[in-house]
mmCIF file of C-alpha atoms and ligand atoms in Angstrom:
data_model
loop_
_atom_site.group_PDB
_atom_site.id
_atom_site.type_symbol
_atom_site.label_atom_id
_atom_site.label_comp_id
_atom_site.label_asym_id
_atom_site.label_seq_id
_atom_site.Cartn_x
_atom_site.Cartn_y
_atom_site.Cartn_z
ATOM 1 C CA MET A 15 0.000 0.000 0.000
ATOM 2 C CA GLN A 16 2.432 2.537 -1.327
ATOM 3 C CA ASN A 17 0.123 5.521 -1.295
ATOM 4 C CA LEU A 18 -1.325 4.836 2.124
ATOM 5 C CA LYS A 19 0.712 7.579 3.754
ATOM 6 C CA ASP A 20 -1.221 10.105 1.659
ATOM 7 C CA TYR A 21 -4.286 9.140 3.687
ATOM 8 C CA LEU A 22 -2.964 7.883 7.008
ATOM 9 C CA HIS A 23 -1.152 9.894 9.671
ATOM 10 C CA VAL A 24 0.107 8.116 12.765
ATOM 11 C CA ALA A 25 1.186 10.456 15.574
ATOM 12 C CA PRO A 26 4.893 10.062 16.449
ATOM 13 C CA GLU A 27 4.140 8.987 20.032
ATOM 14 C CA VAL A 28 1.761 6.276 18.795
ATOM 15 C CA GLN A 29 4.196 5.078 16.125
ATOM 16 C CA ALA A 30 7.013 4.909 18.682
ATOM 17 C CA ALA A 31 4.867 2.782 21.010
ATOM 18 C CA LEU A 32 3.918 0.440 18.144
ATOM 19 C CA ASP A 33 7.527 0.099 16.993
ATOM 20 C CA ALA A 34 8.594 -0.760 20.535
ATOM 21 C CA GLY A 35 5.850 -3.390 20.877
ATOM 22 C CA LYS A 36 4.141 -1.342 23.593
ATOM 23 C CA PRO A 37 0.377 -1.284 24.203
ATOM 24 C CA VAL A 38 -1.793 1.227 22.321
ATOM 25 C CA VAL A 39 -5.547 1.733 22.709
ATOM 26 C CA ALA A 40 -7.562 3.264 19.870
ATOM 27 C CA LEU A 41 -10.474 5.622 20.612
ATOM 28 C CA GLU A 42 -13.243 6.870 18.322
ATOM 29 C CA SER A 43 -14.334 10.433 17.555
ATOM 30 C CA THR A 44 -18.038 10.076 16.700
ATOM 31 C CA ILE A 45 -18.593 9.698 20.432
ATOM 32 C CA ILE A 46 -16.933 13.143 20.784
ATOM 33 C CA SER A 47 -18.621 15.030 17.926
ATOM 34 C CA HIS A 48 -21.993 13.255 17.819
ATOM 35 C CA GLY A 49 -22.337 11.291 21.037
ATOM 36 C CA MET A 50 -22.012 13.878 23.810
ATOM 37 C CA PRO A 51 -22.605 17.629 24.197
ATOM 38 C CA TYR A 52 -19.800 20.203 24.359
ATOM 39 C CA PRO A 53 -17.836 20.717 26.623
ATOM 40 C CA LYS A 54 -18.447 17.369 28.401
ATOM 41 C CA ASN A 55 -17.377 15.577 25.227
ATOM 42 C CA VAL A 56 -13.927 17.184 25.248
ATOM 43 C CA GLU A 57 -13.465 16.754 29.011
ATOM 44 C CA THR A 58 -14.370 13.085 28.682
ATOM 45 C CA ALA A 59 -12.134 12.489 25.656
ATOM 46 C CA LEU A 60 -9.142 14.029 27.407
ATOM 47 C CA HIS A 61 -9.766 12.183 30.668
ATOM 48 C CA VAL A 62 -10.095 8.909 28.758
ATOM 49 C CA GLU A 63 -6.576 9.444 27.398
ATOM 50 C CA GLU A 64 -5.294 10.073 30.933
ATOM 51 C CA ILE A 65 -6.821 6.838 32.214
ATOM 52 C CA ILE A 66 -5.134 4.874 29.431
ATOM 53 C CA ARG A 67 -1.792 6.442 30.313
ATOM 54 C CA GLU A 68 -2.304 5.663 34.021
ATOM 55 C CA HIS A 69 -2.713 2.027 33.002
ATOM 56 C CA GLY A 70 0.595 2.110 31.159
ATOM 57 C CA ALA A 71 -0.680 2.241 27.568
ATOM 58 C CA THR A 72 -0.665 4.915 24.856
ATOM 59 C CA PRO A 73 -3.993 6.402 23.740
ATOM 60 C CA ALA A 74 -4.703 6.976 20.041
ATOM 61 C CA THR A 75 -7.824 9.038 19.430
ATOM 62 C CA ILE A 76 -8.767 8.549 15.788
ATOM 63 C CA ALA A 77 -10.488 11.022 13.425
ATOM 64 C CA ILE A 78 -10.254 12.216 9.850
ATOM 65 C CA ILE A 79 -8.419 15.527 9.922
ATOM 66 C CA ARG A 80 -8.093 17.441 6.654
ATOM 67 C CA GLY A 81 -8.342 14.316 4.553
ATOM 68 C CA LYS A 82 -6.114 12.055 6.641
ATOM 69 C CA MET A 83 -7.078 9.211 8.906
ATOM 70 C CA THR A 84 -5.298 10.481 11.992
ATOM 71 C CA VAL A 85 -4.274 7.885 14.558
ATOM 72 C CA GLY A 86 -3.410 9.881 17.662
ATOM 73 C CA CYS A 87 -5.183 13.254 17.586
ATOM 74 C CA THR A 88 -3.629 16.153 19.464
ATOM 75 C CA ARG A 89 -5.352 17.931 22.339
ATOM 76 C CA GLU A 90 -6.176 20.804 19.951
ATOM 77 C CA GLU A 91 -7.713 18.395 17.448
ATOM 78 C CA ILE A 92 -9.860 16.811 20.171
ATOM 79 C CA GLU A 93 -11.001 20.284 21.298
ATOM 80 C CA TYR A 94 -11.827 21.155 17.670
ATOM 81 C CA LEU A 95 -13.824 17.949 17.085
ATOM 82 C CA GLY A 96 -15.775 18.513 20.285
ATOM 83 C CA ARG A 97 -16.492 22.182 19.704
ATOM 84 C CA ARG A 98 -17.629 21.699 16.088
ATOM 85 C CA GLY A 99 -19.856 18.794 17.140
ATOM 86 C CA LEU A 100 -22.482 17.882 14.580
ATOM 87 C CA ASP A 101 -20.789 20.048 11.931
ATOM 88 C CA VAL A 102 -18.087 17.389 11.651
ATOM 89 C CA PRO A 103 -19.443 14.773 9.223
ATOM 90 C CA LYS A 104 -20.096 11.392 10.816
ATOM 91 C CA ALA A 105 -17.836 9.125 8.784
ATOM 92 C CA SER A 106 -18.622 5.472 8.222
ATOM 93 C CA ARG A 107 -16.917 3.119 5.724
ATOM 94 C CA ARG A 108 -18.979 4.403 2.783
ATOM 95 C CA ASP A 109 -18.012 8.050 3.542
ATOM 96 C CA LEU A 110 -14.291 7.439 3.847
ATOM 97 C CA PRO A 111 -13.102 7.655 0.204
ATOM 98 C CA VAL A 112 -14.889 10.929 -0.530
ATOM 99 C CA LEU A 113 -13.819 12.646 2.704
ATOM 100 C CA LEU A 114 -10.196 11.576 2.148
ATOM 101 C CA ALA A 115 -10.187 12.647 -1.490
ATOM 102 C CA ARG A 116 -11.714 16.028 -0.657
ATOM 103 C CA GLY A 117 -9.385 16.702 2.254
ATOM 104 C CA GLU A 118 -12.272 17.025 4.692
ATOM 105 C CA ASP A 119 -12.674 16.261 8.383
ATOM 106 C CA GLY A 120 -14.704 13.369 9.722
ATOM 107 C CA ALA A 121 -15.750 11.922 13.052
ATOM 108 C CA THR A 122 -14.936 8.232 12.923
ATOM 109 C CA THR A 123 -17.544 5.697 14.022
ATOM 110 C CA VAL A 124 -16.652 2.273 15.379
ATOM 111 C CA THR A 125 -16.367 1.166 11.738
ATOM 112 C CA THR A 126 -13.879 3.771 10.521
ATOM 113 C CA THR A 127 -11.964 3.769 13.805
ATOM 114 C CA MET A 128 -11.402 0.027 13.317
ATOM 115 C CA ILE A 129 -10.262 0.621 9.725
ATOM 116 C CA ALA A 130 -7.722 3.301 10.665
ATOM 117 C CA ALA A 131 -6.537 1.410 13.765
ATOM 118 C CA SER A 132 -5.962 -1.707 11.722
ATOM 119 C CA LEU A 133 -4.068 0.162 8.977
ATOM 120 C CA ALA A 134 -1.813 1.653 11.652
ATOM 121 C CA GLY A 135 -1.305 -1.699 13.418
ATOM 122 C CA VAL A 136 -3.358 -0.915 16.534
ATOM 123 C CA ARG A 137 -5.201 -4.024 17.697
ATOM 124 C CA VAL A 138 -7.301 -2.862 20.670
ATOM 125 C CA PHE A 139 -10.021 -0.207 20.624
ATOM 126 C CA ALA A 140 -12.256 0.915 23.484
ATOM 127 C CA THR A 141 -15.486 2.898 23.294
ATOM 128 C CA GLY A 142 -18.972 3.225 24.817
ATOM 129 C CA GLY A 143 -21.388 1.311 22.642
ATOM 130 C CA ILE A 144 -21.415 -0.127 19.131
ATOM 131 C CA GLY A 145 -24.075 0.166 16.452
ATOM 132 C CA GLY A 146 -26.169 -2.901 15.648
ATOM 133 C CA VAL A 147 -29.427 -4.155 14.220
ATOM 134 C CA HIS A 148 -32.094 -1.526 14.877
ATOM 135 C CA ARG A 149 -35.524 -2.421 16.169
ATOM 136 C CA GLY A 150 -37.773 -2.850 13.141
ATOM 137 C CA ALA A 151 -34.803 -3.636 10.880
ATOM 138 C CA GLU A 152 -36.893 -6.355 9.204
ATOM 139 C CA THR A 153 -38.625 -3.509 7.332
ATOM 140 C CA THR A 154 -36.139 -0.587 7.506
ATOM 141 C CA MET A 155 -32.976 -2.677 6.888
ATOM 142 C CA ASP A 156 -31.210 -0.360 9.329
ATOM 143 C CA ILE A 157 -28.204 -2.418 10.373
ATOM 144 C CA SER A 158 -25.071 -0.571 11.442
ATOM 145 C CA ALA A 159 -21.948 -0.941 9.315
ATOM 146 C CA ASP A 160 -20.172 -1.604 12.633
ATOM 147 C CA LEU A 161 -21.306 -5.239 12.459
ATOM 148 C CA GLU A 162 -19.829 -5.804 8.988
ATOM 149 C CA GLU A 163 -16.597 -4.172 10.105
ATOM 150 C CA LEU A 164 -16.373 -6.510 13.084
ATOM 151 C CA ALA A 165 -16.733 -9.334 10.584
ATOM 152 C CA MET A 166 -13.762 -8.250 8.465
ATOM 153 C CA THR A 167 -11.276 -6.102 10.380
ATOM 154 C CA PRO A 168 -8.931 -7.609 12.994
ATOM 155 C CA VAL A 169 -9.471 -5.264 15.942
ATOM 156 C CA LEU A 170 -10.717 -6.153 19.420
ATOM 157 C CA VAL A 171 -13.485 -3.752 20.422
ATOM 158 C CA VAL A 172 -14.236 -3.169 24.105
ATOM 159 C CA CYS A 173 -17.706 -1.731 24.720
ATOM 160 C CA ALA A 174 -20.546 -1.819 27.257
ATOM 161 C CA GLY A 175 -22.775 -3.891 24.976
ATOM 162 C CA CYS A 176 -25.445 -2.155 22.966
ATOM 163 C CA LYS A 177 -28.270 0.105 23.939
ATOM 164 C CA SER A 178 -31.801 -1.117 23.738
ATOM 165 C CA ILE A 179 -32.408 1.494 21.005
ATOM 166 C CA LEU A 180 -31.240 -1.603 19.110
ATOM 167 C CA ASP A 181 -32.661 -5.087 18.892
ATOM 168 C CA ILE A 182 -30.049 -6.810 21.054
ATOM 169 C CA GLY A 183 -31.184 -10.322 20.141
ATOM 170 C CA LEU A 184 -30.961 -9.680 16.395
ATOM 171 C CA THR A 185 -27.606 -7.947 16.836
ATOM 172 C CA LEU A 186 -26.251 -11.096 18.505
ATOM 173 C CA GLU A 187 -27.703 -13.282 15.729
ATOM 174 C CA TYR A 188 -26.004 -11.125 13.102
ATOM 175 C CA LEU A 189 -22.652 -11.310 14.900
ATOM 176 C CA GLU A 190 -22.983 -15.078 15.141
ATOM 177 C CA THR A 191 -23.630 -15.354 11.398
ATOM 178 C CA LYS A 192 -20.579 -13.213 10.704
ATOM 179 C CA GLY A 193 -18.347 -15.265 12.994
ATOM 180 C CA VAL A 194 -17.683 -12.508 15.517
ATOM 181 C CA PRO A 195 -17.064 -13.833 19.041
ATOM 182 C CA VAL A 196 -18.992 -11.902 21.702
ATOM 183 C CA LEU A 197 -17.181 -12.094 25.015
ATOM 184 C CA GLY A 198 -18.298 -10.924 28.458
ATOM 185 C CA TYR A 199 -15.757 -9.367 30.787
ATOM 186 C CA GLN A 200 -16.278 -11.089 34.129
ATOM 187 C CA THR A 201 -19.888 -11.777 33.199
ATOM 188 C CA SER A 202 -21.865 -14.297 31.161
ATOM 189 C CA GLU A 203 -24.704 -11.875 30.521
ATOM 190 C CA MET A 204 -24.518 -9.415 27.656
ATOM 191 C CA PRO A 205 -24.662 -5.922 29.208
ATOM 192 C CA ALA A 206 -27.078 -3.358 27.727
ATOM 193 C CA PHE A 207 -25.025 -0.181 28.012
ATOM 194 C CA TYR A 208 -26.870 1.660 30.838
ATOM 195 C CA THR A 209 -27.628 -1.586 32.634
ATOM 196 C CA THR A 210 -25.740 -4.785 33.341
ATOM 197 C CA HIS A 211 -28.839 -6.774 32.495
ATOM 198 C CA SER A 212 -30.140 -7.550 28.984
ATOM 199 C CA GLY A 213 -31.597 -11.031 29.274
ATOM 200 C CA PHE A 214 -29.107 -12.322 26.650
ATOM 201 C CA GLN A 215 -26.025 -14.445 27.177
ATOM 202 C CA VAL A 216 -22.613 -13.715 25.695
ATOM 203 C CA ASP A 217 -20.791 -16.498 23.844
ATOM 204 C CA TYR A 218 -17.979 -16.766 26.412
ATOM 205 C CA ARG A 219 -17.232 -15.356 29.805
ATOM 206 C CA MET A 220 -13.664 -14.057 30.192
ATOM 207 C CA ASP A 221 -12.234 -13.699 33.677
ATOM 208 C CA SER A 222 -9.033 -11.764 33.035
ATOM 209 C CA PRO A 223 -7.337 -9.526 30.440
ATOM 210 C CA GLU A 224 -4.936 -12.428 29.734
ATOM 211 C CA ASP A 225 -7.871 -14.708 28.962
ATOM 212 C CA VAL A 226 -9.146 -12.183 26.399
ATOM 213 C CA ALA A 227 -5.698 -11.568 24.927
ATOM 214 C CA ARG A 228 -5.060 -15.298 24.393
ATOM 215 C CA ALA A 229 -8.351 -15.738 22.549
ATOM 216 C CA PHE A 230 -7.729 -12.705 20.361
ATOM 217 C CA LYS A 231 -4.166 -13.842 19.632
ATOM 218 C CA ALA A 232 -5.507 -17.237 18.509
ATOM 219 C CA LYS A 233 -7.850 -15.455 16.119
ATOM 220 C CA LEU A 234 -5.002 -13.381 14.680
ATOM 221 C CA ASP A 235 -2.578 -16.323 14.524
ATOM 222 C CA CYS A 236 -5.069 -18.406 12.544
ATOM 223 C CA ASP A 237 -5.935 -15.448 10.311
ATOM 224 C CA LEU A 238 -9.623 -15.995 11.002
ATOM 225 C CA LYS A 239 -10.472 -12.478 9.786
ATOM 226 C CA GLY A 240 -12.558 -9.974 11.606
ATOM 227 C CA GLY A 241 -12.575 -8.656 15.130
ATOM 228 C CA MET A 242 -13.898 -9.625 18.512
ATOM 229 C CA LEU A 243 -16.305 -7.897 20.803
ATOM 230 C CA LEU A 244 -15.533 -7.677 24.511
ATOM 231 C CA THR A 245 -18.578 -6.460 26.409
ATOM 232 C CA ASN A 246 -17.852 -4.905 29.765
ATOM 233 C CA PRO A 247 -20.734 -4.089 32.102
ATOM 234 C CA ILE A 248 -21.202 -0.593 33.500
ATOM 235 C CA PRO A 249 -20.001 -0.479 37.147
ATOM 236 C CA GLN A 250 -22.994 -1.257 39.353
ATOM 237 C CA GLN A 251 -22.924 2.091 41.178
ATOM 238 C CA TYR A 252 -23.483 3.955 37.891
ATOM 239 C CA ALA A 253 -26.020 1.549 36.350
ATOM 240 C CA MET A 254 -29.463 2.991 35.624
ATOM 241 C CA ASP A 255 -32.855 1.609 36.555
ATOM 242 C CA LEU A 256 -33.925 -0.756 33.756
ATOM 243 C CA ASP A 257 -37.572 0.362 33.542
ATOM 244 C CA TYR A 258 -36.687 4.057 33.770
ATOM 245 C CA ILE A 259 -34.139 3.927 30.946
ATOM 246 C CA ASN A 260 -36.322 1.707 28.763
ATOM 247 C CA GLU A 261 -39.295 4.092 29.069
ATOM 248 C CA ASN A 262 -37.079 6.940 27.917
ATOM 249 C CA ILE A 263 -35.614 4.885 25.071
ATOM 250 C CA ASP A 264 -39.144 4.025 23.910
ATOM 251 C CA ALA A 265 -40.140 7.708 24.018
ATOM 252 C CA ALA A 266 -37.027 8.678 22.023
ATOM 253 C CA LEU A 267 -37.762 5.964 19.416
ATOM 254 C CA LYS A 268 -41.358 7.200 19.020
ATOM 255 C CA GLU A 269 -40.215 10.763 18.476
ATOM 256 C CA CYS A 270 -37.563 9.652 15.962
ATOM 257 C CA GLU A 271 -40.249 7.820 14.003
ATOM 258 C CA ALA A 272 -42.736 10.715 14.209
ATOM 259 C CA LEU A 273 -40.131 13.194 12.933
ATOM 260 C CA GLY A 274 -39.249 10.852 10.068
ATOM 261 C CA ILE A 275 -35.524 10.847 10.914
ATOM 262 C CA ARG A 276 -33.573 8.509 8.639
ATOM 263 C CA GLY A 277 -30.173 7.008 7.931
ATOM 264 C CA LYS A 278 -27.030 8.078 9.744
ATOM 265 C CA LYS A 279 -28.924 10.711 11.765
ATOM 266 C CA ILE A 280 -30.943 8.099 13.678
ATOM 267 C CA THR A 281 -28.330 7.007 16.222
ATOM 268 C CA PRO A 282 -27.094 10.552 17.133
ATOM 269 C CA PHE A 283 -30.732 11.728 17.400
ATOM 270 C CA LEU A 284 -31.613 8.921 19.804
ATOM 271 C CA LEU A 285 -28.493 9.434 21.928
ATOM 272 C CA ASP A 286 -29.208 13.158 22.261
ATOM 273 C CA LYS A 287 -32.916 12.661 22.952
ATOM 274 C CA ILE A 288 -32.251 10.111 25.704
ATOM 275 C CA GLN A 289 -29.756 12.494 27.313
ATOM 276 C CA LYS A 290 -32.347 15.285 27.271
ATOM 277 C CA LEU A 291 -35.202 13.116 28.528
ATOM 278 C CA THR A 292 -33.172 11.819 31.463
ATOM 279 C CA GLY A 293 -31.904 15.280 32.384
ATOM 280 C CA GLY A 294 -28.267 14.329 31.911
ATOM 281 C CA LYS A 295 -28.408 11.227 34.130
ATOM 282 C CA SER A 296 -27.761 8.970 31.157
ATOM 283 C CA LEU A 297 -24.841 11.163 30.089
ATOM 284 C CA GLU A 298 -23.151 10.610 33.435
ATOM 285 C CA ALA A 299 -23.682 6.850 33.134
ATOM 286 C CA ASN A 300 -22.344 6.996 29.575
ATOM 287 C CA ILE A 301 -19.172 8.784 30.677
ATOM 288 C CA GLN A 302 -18.538 6.364 33.538
ATOM 289 C CA LEU A 303 -18.944 3.275 31.385
ATOM 290 C CA VAL A 304 -16.489 4.671 28.847
ATOM 291 C CA TYR A 305 -13.922 5.224 31.622
ATOM 292 C CA ASN A 306 -14.430 1.643 32.711
ATOM 293 C CA ASN A 307 -14.040 0.330 29.149
ATOM 294 C CA VAL A 308 -10.810 2.165 28.379
ATOM 295 C CA ALA A 309 -9.239 0.862 31.591
ATOM 296 C CA VAL A 310 -10.089 -2.716 30.571
ATOM 297 C CA GLY A 311 -8.933 -1.940 27.006
ATOM 298 C CA ALA A 312 -5.536 -0.829 28.313
ATOM 299 C CA GLU A 313 -5.176 -3.990 30.408
ATOM 300 C CA VAL A 314 -6.050 -6.210 27.432
ATOM 301 C CA ALA A 315 -3.635 -4.290 25.177
ATOM 302 C CA LYS A 316 -0.892 -4.865 27.775
ATOM 303 C CA ALA A 317 -1.701 -8.565 28.005
ATOM 304 C CA LEU A 318 -1.634 -8.875 24.217
ATOM 305 C CA CYS A 319 1.782 -7.207 24.018
ATOM 306 C CA ALA A 320 3.099 -9.528 26.746
ATOM 307 C CA LEU A 321 2.009 -12.564 24.666
ATOM 308 C CA ASN A 322 3.783 -11.274 21.589
ATOM 309 C CA ARG A 323 7.045 -10.688 23.377
HETATM 310 N N1 PSU B 408 -23.818 4.063 20.323
HETATM 311 C C1 PSU B 408 -23.545 4.768 21.422
HETATM 312 N N2 PSU B 408 -22.741 5.866 21.339
HETATM 313 C C2 PSU B 408 -22.195 6.261 20.149
HETATM 314 C C3 PSU B 408 -22.479 5.489 18.981
HETATM 315 C C4 PSU B 408 -23.298 4.408 19.112
HETATM 316 O O1 PSU B 408 -24.014 4.433 22.487
HETATM 317 O O2 PSU B 408 -21.490 7.282 20.114
HETATM 318 C C5 PSU B 408 -21.850 5.887 17.671
HETATM 319 C C6 PSU B 408 -20.596 5.031 17.406
HETATM 320 O O3 PSU B 408 -19.652 5.830 16.721
HETATM 321 C C7 PSU B 408 -21.123 3.957 16.459
HETATM 322 C C8 PSU B 408 -22.120 4.735 15.664
HETATM 323 O O4 PSU B 408 -20.130 3.389 15.635
HETATM 324 O O5 PSU B 408 -22.753 5.599 16.611
HETATM 325 C C9 PSU B 408 -23.131 3.845 14.973
HETATM 326 O O6 PSU B 408 -23.922 4.618 14.132
HETATM 327 P P1 PSU B 408 -24.971 3.918 13.169
HETATM 328 O O7 PSU B 408 -25.995 3.318 14.084
HETATM 329 O O8 PSU B 408 -25.509 5.023 12.324
HETATM 330 O O9 PSU B 408 -24.215 2.874 12.397
HETATM 331 MN MN1 MN B 409 -28.078 3.040 10.366
#
């Protein structure tokens, strides 16, 4: 891939860590520009990087900056992405070629963060929640590109499961079809983002970062293609009441439908609506679960590096 450097910029600190075989954790930018309001989004993104450093790994926040997939955004770039918010285009796989060719900016979703991480050689990525099969997808066909990316790109994604804005059961069926292992971190139940409870089982319970790293290494060693999903439940003290959050999710879904919102706008609309309906309580839970995920991500990245030594 001779011309790749025209489109990919890896920050010197991140490249140095990779060259030295040290742990790096990728982070997405749609959560900054489209997932949380300013200035909480910037505060959270910067604190997330600190947590990763405290755990002895190097953070790599990923975004498209002036036509380059940037692996390791600067503090100024994070501030810019957060301040511009929804004006930064949400960039999924289908958006990537045009944004790169035009030299534009883009907030990377789970999909494009996995693509850029993989091109740079970063194997572990931590975030809040992934996209999935939407409720009613049997008629709308609204299935996030995140699931296809997990099927083809070799990155381990740490998340808190998926929100019940999605059909969790169908999301798990889709991942099974695509051969994506769904692991639970110290749990056998798939977490549902704001709650530890979803009523669905994960494929395998993992008890330690080493356990996860060994399974992911086996996948890479056998060139099985695609990623893995490690679901990590929100810490109990920050978990929300199941009925309360589900009522608000249902209200947000009804409003989305009534307003006729379509396509890539659906997920950001629902996230924002839920935050407004819960008076910021869900935002606090969201922030805390991200902190928890990046800490686990850093530990898994360390364990993976130790195996490759
Ligand atoms: N779910 C969340 N927070 C998020 C997202 C999803 O709880 O910020 C973002 C992620 O970037 C994810 C994207 O990759 O939304 C999925 O969008 P869509 O459903 O349009 O594929
Ligand atoms: Mn969609």
